[in-house]
Coordinates of C-alpha atoms and ligand atoms in Angstrom, one line a residue:
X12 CA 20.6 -16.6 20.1
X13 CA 17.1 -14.8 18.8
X14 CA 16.6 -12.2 16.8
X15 CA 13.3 -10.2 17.9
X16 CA 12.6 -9.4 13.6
X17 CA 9.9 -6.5 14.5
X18 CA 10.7 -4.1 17.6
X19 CA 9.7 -0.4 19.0
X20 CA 12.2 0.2 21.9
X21 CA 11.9 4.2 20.6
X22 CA 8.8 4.3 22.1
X23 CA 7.8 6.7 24.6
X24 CA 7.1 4.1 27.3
X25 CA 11.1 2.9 27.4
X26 CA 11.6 6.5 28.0
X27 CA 12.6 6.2 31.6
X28 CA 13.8 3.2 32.0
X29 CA 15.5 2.3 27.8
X30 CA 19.2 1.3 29.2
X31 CA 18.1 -1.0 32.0
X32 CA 15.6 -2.9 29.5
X33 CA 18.1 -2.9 26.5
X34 CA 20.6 -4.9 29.0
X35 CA 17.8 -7.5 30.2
X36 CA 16.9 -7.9 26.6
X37 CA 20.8 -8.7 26.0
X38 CA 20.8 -10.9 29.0
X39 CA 17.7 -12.8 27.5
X40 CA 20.0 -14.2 25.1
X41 CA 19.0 -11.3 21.7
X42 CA 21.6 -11.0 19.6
X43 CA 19.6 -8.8 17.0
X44 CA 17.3 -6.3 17.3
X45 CA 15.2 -4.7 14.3
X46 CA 13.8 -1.5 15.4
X47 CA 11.1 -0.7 13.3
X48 CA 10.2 3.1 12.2
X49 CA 6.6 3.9 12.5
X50 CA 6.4 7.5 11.8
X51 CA 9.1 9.7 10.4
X52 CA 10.5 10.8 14.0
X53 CA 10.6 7.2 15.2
X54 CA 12.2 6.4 12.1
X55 CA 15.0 8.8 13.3
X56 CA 15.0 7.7 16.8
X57 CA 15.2 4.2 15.7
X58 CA 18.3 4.7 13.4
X59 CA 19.8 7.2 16.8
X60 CA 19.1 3.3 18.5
X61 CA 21.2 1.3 15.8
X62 CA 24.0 3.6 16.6
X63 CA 23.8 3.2 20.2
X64 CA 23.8 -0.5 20.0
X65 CA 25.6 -2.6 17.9
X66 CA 22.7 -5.6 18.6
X67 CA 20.0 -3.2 17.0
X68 CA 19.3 -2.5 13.1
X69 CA 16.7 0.0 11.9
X70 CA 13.7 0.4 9.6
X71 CA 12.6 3.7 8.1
X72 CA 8.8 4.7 7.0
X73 CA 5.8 5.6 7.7
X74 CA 2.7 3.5 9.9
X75 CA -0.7 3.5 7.6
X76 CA -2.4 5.6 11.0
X77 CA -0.1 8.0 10.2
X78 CA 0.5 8.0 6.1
X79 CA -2.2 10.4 5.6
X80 CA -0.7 13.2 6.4
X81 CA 2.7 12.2 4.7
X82 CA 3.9 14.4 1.9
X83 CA 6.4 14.0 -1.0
X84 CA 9.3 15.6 1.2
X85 CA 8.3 12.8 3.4
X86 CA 9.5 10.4 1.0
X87 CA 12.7 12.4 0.0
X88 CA 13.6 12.1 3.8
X89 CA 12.8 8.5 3.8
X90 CA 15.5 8.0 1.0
X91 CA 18.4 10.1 2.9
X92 CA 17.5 8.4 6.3
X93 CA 17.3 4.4 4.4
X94 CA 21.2 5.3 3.1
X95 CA 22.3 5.5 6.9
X96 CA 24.5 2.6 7.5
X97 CA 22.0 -0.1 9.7
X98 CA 18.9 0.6 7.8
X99 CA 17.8 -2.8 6.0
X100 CA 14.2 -2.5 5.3
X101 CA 11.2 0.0 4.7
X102 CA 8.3 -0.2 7.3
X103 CA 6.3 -0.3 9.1
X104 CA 4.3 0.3 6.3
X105 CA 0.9 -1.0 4.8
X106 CA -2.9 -0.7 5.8
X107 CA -4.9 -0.8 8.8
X108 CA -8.6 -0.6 8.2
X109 CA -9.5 -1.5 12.0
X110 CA -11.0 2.2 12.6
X111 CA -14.3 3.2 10.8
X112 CA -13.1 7.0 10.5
X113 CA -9.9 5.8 8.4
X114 CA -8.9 7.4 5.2
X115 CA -8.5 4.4 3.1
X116 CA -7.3 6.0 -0.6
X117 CA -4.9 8.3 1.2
X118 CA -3.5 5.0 3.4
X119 CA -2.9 3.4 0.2
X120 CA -1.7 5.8 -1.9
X121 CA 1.3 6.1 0.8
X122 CA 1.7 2.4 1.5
X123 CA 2.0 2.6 -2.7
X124 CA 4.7 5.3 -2.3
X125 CA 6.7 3.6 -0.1
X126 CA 6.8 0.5 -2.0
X127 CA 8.0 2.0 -4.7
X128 CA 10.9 3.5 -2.7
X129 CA 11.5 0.3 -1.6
X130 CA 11.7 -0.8 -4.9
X131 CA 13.8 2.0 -6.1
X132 CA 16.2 1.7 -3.4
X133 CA 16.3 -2.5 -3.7
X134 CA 15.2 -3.0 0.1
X135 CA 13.3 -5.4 1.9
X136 CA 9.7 -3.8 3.1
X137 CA 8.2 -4.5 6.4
X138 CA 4.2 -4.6 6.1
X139 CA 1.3 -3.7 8.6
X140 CA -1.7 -5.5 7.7
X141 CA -4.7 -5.2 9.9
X142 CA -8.0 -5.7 8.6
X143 CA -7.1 -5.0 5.1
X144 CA -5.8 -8.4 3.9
X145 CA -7.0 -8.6 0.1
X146 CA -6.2 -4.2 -0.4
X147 CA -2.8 -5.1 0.9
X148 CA -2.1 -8.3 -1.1
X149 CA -3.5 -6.1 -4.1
X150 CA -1.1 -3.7 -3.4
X151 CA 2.1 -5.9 -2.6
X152 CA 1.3 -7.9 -5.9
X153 CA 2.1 -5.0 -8.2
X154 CA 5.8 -5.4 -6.8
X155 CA 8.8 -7.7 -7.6
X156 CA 9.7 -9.3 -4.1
X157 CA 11.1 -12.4 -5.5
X158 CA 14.6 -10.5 -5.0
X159 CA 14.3 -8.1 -2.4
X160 CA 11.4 -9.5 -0.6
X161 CA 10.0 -8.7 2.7
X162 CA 7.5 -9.8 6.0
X163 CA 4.3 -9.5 7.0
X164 CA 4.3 -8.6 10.6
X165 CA 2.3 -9.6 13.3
X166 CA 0.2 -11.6 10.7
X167 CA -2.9 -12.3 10.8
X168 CA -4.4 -13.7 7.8
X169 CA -5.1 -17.2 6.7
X170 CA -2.9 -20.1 5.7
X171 CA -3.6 -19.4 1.8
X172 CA -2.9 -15.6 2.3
X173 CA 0.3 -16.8 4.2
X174 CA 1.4 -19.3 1.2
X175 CA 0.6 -16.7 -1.4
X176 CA 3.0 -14.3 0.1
X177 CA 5.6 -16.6 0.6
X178 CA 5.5 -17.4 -3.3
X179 CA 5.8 -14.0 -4.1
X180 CA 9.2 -13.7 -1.9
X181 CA 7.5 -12.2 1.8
X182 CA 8.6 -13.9 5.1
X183 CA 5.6 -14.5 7.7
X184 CA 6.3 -13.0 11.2
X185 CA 4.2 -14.1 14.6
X186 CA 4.3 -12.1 17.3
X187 CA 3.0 -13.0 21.3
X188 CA -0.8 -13.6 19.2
X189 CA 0.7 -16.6 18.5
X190 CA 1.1 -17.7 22.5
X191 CA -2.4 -17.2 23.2
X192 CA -4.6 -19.8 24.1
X193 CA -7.7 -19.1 21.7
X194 CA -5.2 -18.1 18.3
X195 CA -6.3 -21.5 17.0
X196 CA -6.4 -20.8 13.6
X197 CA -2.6 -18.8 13.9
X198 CA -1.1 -21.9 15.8
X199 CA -1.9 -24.1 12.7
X200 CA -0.8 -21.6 10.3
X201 CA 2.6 -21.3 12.6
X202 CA 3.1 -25.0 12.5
X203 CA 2.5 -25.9 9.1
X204 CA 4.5 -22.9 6.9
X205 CA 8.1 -23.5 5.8
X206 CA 10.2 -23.0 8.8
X207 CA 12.8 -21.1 6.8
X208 CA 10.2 -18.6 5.8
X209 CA 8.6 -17.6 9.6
X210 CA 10.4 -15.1 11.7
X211 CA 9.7 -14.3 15.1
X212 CA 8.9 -11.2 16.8
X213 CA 7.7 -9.1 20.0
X214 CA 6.3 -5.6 18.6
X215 CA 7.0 -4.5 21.9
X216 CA 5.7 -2.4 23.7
X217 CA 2.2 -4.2 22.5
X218 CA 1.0 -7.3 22.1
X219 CA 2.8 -9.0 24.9
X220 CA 3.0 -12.9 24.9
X221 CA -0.1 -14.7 26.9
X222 CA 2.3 -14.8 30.5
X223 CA 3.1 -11.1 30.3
X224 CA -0.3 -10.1 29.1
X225 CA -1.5 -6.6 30.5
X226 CA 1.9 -5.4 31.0
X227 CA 4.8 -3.6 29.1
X228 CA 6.1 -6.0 26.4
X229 CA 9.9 -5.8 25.6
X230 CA 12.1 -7.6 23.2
X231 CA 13.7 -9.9 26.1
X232 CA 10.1 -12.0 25.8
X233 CA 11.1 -13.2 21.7
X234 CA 12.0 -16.5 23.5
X235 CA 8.4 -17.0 24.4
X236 CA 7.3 -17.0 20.7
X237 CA 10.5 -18.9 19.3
X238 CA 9.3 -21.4 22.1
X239 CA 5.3 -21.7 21.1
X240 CA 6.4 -22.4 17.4
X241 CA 8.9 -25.2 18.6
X242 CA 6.1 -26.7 20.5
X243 CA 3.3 -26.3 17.6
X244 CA 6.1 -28.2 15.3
X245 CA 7.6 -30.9 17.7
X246 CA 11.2 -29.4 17.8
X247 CA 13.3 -27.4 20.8
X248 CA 13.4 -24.1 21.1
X249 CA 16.6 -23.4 20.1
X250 CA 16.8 -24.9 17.1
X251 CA 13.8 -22.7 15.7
X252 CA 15.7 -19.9 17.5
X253 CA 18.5 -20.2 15.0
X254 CA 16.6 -21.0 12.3
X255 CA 14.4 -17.7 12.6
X256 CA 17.5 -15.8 13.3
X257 CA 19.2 -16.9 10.0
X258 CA 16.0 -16.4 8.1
X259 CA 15.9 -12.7 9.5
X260 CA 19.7 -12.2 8.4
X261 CA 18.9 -13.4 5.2
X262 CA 16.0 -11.2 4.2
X263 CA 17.7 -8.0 6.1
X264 CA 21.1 -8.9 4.4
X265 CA 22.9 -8.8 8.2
X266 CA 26.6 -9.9 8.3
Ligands
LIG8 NI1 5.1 -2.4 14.9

């Protein structure tokens, strides 16, 4: 039983093979799938997904790489598309200042935008955070989460970024960073935060855990970073397996 919290199986590189993975990802013991939108045609390929499979909810919005050259009817569409019936969150959205040639006021005028939709429409949000850790905090601060709340993905921050955000209502999501042997500092932030705020996660098709490293990353390999976090914390895998899973129903509202 795992729930992979943070998901791209849209992506063009399950393109020829999508129904064979999706059954070896069911095999491998997932029970939920959150497919997260990264641009506004992912966002509809990813709700086309949640249909498709009962196993797999939906995000809608707009990746920071791509929110500059979002427009207001942008955020009209994210609205109708966040009504459809397995949409639970807004994201990926947030800030990635990892390129020199990025537009940061435009990224954060849209990651602002879409917060306030969230807000609007009383939804969890999903946050990208690369390289931007005290903008993005800035940003998320200016929001209510205590009751709607929200993750940041794949993080990446420090352990007093990571307590922060869980008093202002965020979950904290690892991803297969967390399996690799030189992530000191993120193995001591996974083994020391409140187990019942840390979901799991494979942002497939990157960031595959250390074993699978170089090759396509899928959802089936969630076990991998449900197991790294048992071992950081002295318990068995499937207890923080259900654990993580019950967190992510809880934030995403699910059954
Ligand atoms: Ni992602």
């Amino acid at each position: 039983m795992l729930f992979d919290s943070h998901t791209h199986l849209d992506d063009r590189k399950f393109d020829s093979d999508r129904d064979e993975v999706i059954k070896e990802i069911i095999d491998a013991g997932v029970t939920y799938a959150l497919n997260a939108g990264a641009d506004m045609d992912s966002s509809k390929r990813a709700i086309a997904l949640s249909k498709e499979y009962p196993f797999i909810y939906a995000s809608v919005g707009v990746h920071p790489s791509d929110a500059a050259y979002m427009t207001d009817e942008d955020i009209d569409t994210l609205r109708a598309l966040a009504a459809e019936e397995k949409v639970v969150a807004i994201g990926e959205i947030g800030l990635d200042y990892h390129y020199d040639n990025t537009d940061k006021p435009a990224q954060k005028k849209w990651f602002d935008r879409q917060m306030r939709l969230a807000a609007e429409l009383e939804m969890p949000v999903i946050i990208h955070d690369r390289e931007a850790h005290g903008d993005c905090m800035e940003i998320l601060s200016k929001y209510d989460l205590t009751k709607t709340g929200g993750v940041l993905h794949c993080f990446s921050g420090s352990l007093e970024m990571a307590l922060k955000a869980i008093k202002m209502g965020m979950y904290i999501s690892f991803a297969g960073p967390v399996t690799y042997k030189n992530s000191v500092n993120l193995k001591e932030i996974a083994a020391s935060l409140p187990l019942e705020r840390i979901l799991i996660e494979t942002d497939s098709p990157y960031l595959p855990p250390g074993a699978y490293r170089g090759q396509r990353n899928t959802s089936a390999y969630v076990g991998l970073v449900a197991e790294e976090i048992a071992r950081l914390r002295g318990m068995n895998t499937e207890e923080v397996a259900k654990i993580t899973l019950e967190n992510a129903k809880r934030l995403f509202k699910i059954g």
